Phi, psi and omega in degrees: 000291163318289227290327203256333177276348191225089193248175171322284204293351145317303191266032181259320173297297151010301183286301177284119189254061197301136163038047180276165174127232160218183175221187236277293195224085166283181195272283202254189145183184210196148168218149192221096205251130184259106144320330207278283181255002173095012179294158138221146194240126164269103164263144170249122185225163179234114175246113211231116156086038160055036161194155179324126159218349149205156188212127165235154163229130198251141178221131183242075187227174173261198215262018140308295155349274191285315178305335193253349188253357173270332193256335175298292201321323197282339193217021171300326186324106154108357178265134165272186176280358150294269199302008157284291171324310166297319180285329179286340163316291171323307213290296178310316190293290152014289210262311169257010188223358183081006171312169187275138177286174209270183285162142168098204181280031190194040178265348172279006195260327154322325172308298165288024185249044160238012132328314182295351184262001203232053183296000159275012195228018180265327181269345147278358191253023180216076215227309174314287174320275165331323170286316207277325191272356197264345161300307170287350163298308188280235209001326183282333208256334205274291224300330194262000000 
């Protein structure tokens, strides 16, 4: 059971940290903190033309976290804030109602969805998702 939540490839993602750090002078940027377990994720985002055009992230999670803030990193470039929002959406579901995983360029986010048997672990592991859309939210809100 554990065993099926912590496969190789989570935790290779895990490892792999797409666009960790902060960036110098973001639009916006979001902290997202798990009461539960102390994770926490800082996103920085730059926004041109209502999507995503840089993006950093500093993340302190566990490997739950981090597998899902690798796959936000790998591929946020060019997402607007309806497909951030739709996916952190999906995702949520994904995790607390058993829903289909999300789809699209954030389709690797199927990995976690043995995650859903573990509800002490939905919030830190969809902390990234939060953090980013509720960032391109306000930058998309100051720009209009």
């Amino acid at each position: 059971m554990i065993d099926d939540l912590y496969s190789a490839r989570l935790l290779r993602l895990a490892a792999e940290m797409p666009r960790a750090g902060r960036l110098a002078q973001p639009d916006a940027t979001s902290e997202k903190v798990s009461k539960l377990c102390g994770s926490r994720v800082v996103v920085d985002v730059k926004v041109e033309d209502g999507h995503v055009a840089d993006f950093a992230q500093d993340v302190k999670a566990c490997a739950l976290g981090q597998a899902a803030a690798s796959v936000l990193g790998a591929h946020v470039i060019g997402a607007s804030l309806q497909e951030l929002e739709s996916t952190r959406d999906a995702f949520r579901s994904m995790l607390k109602a058993g829903g289909p995983a999300p789809e699209g360029r954030f389709g690797d986010l199927a990995l976690l969805a043995p995650v859903k048997d573990y509800p002490a672990r939905h919030t830190s592991t969809l902390l990234a998702f939060e953090a980013v859309a509720e960032a391109v939210r306000h930058a998309v809100e100051r720009r209009a």
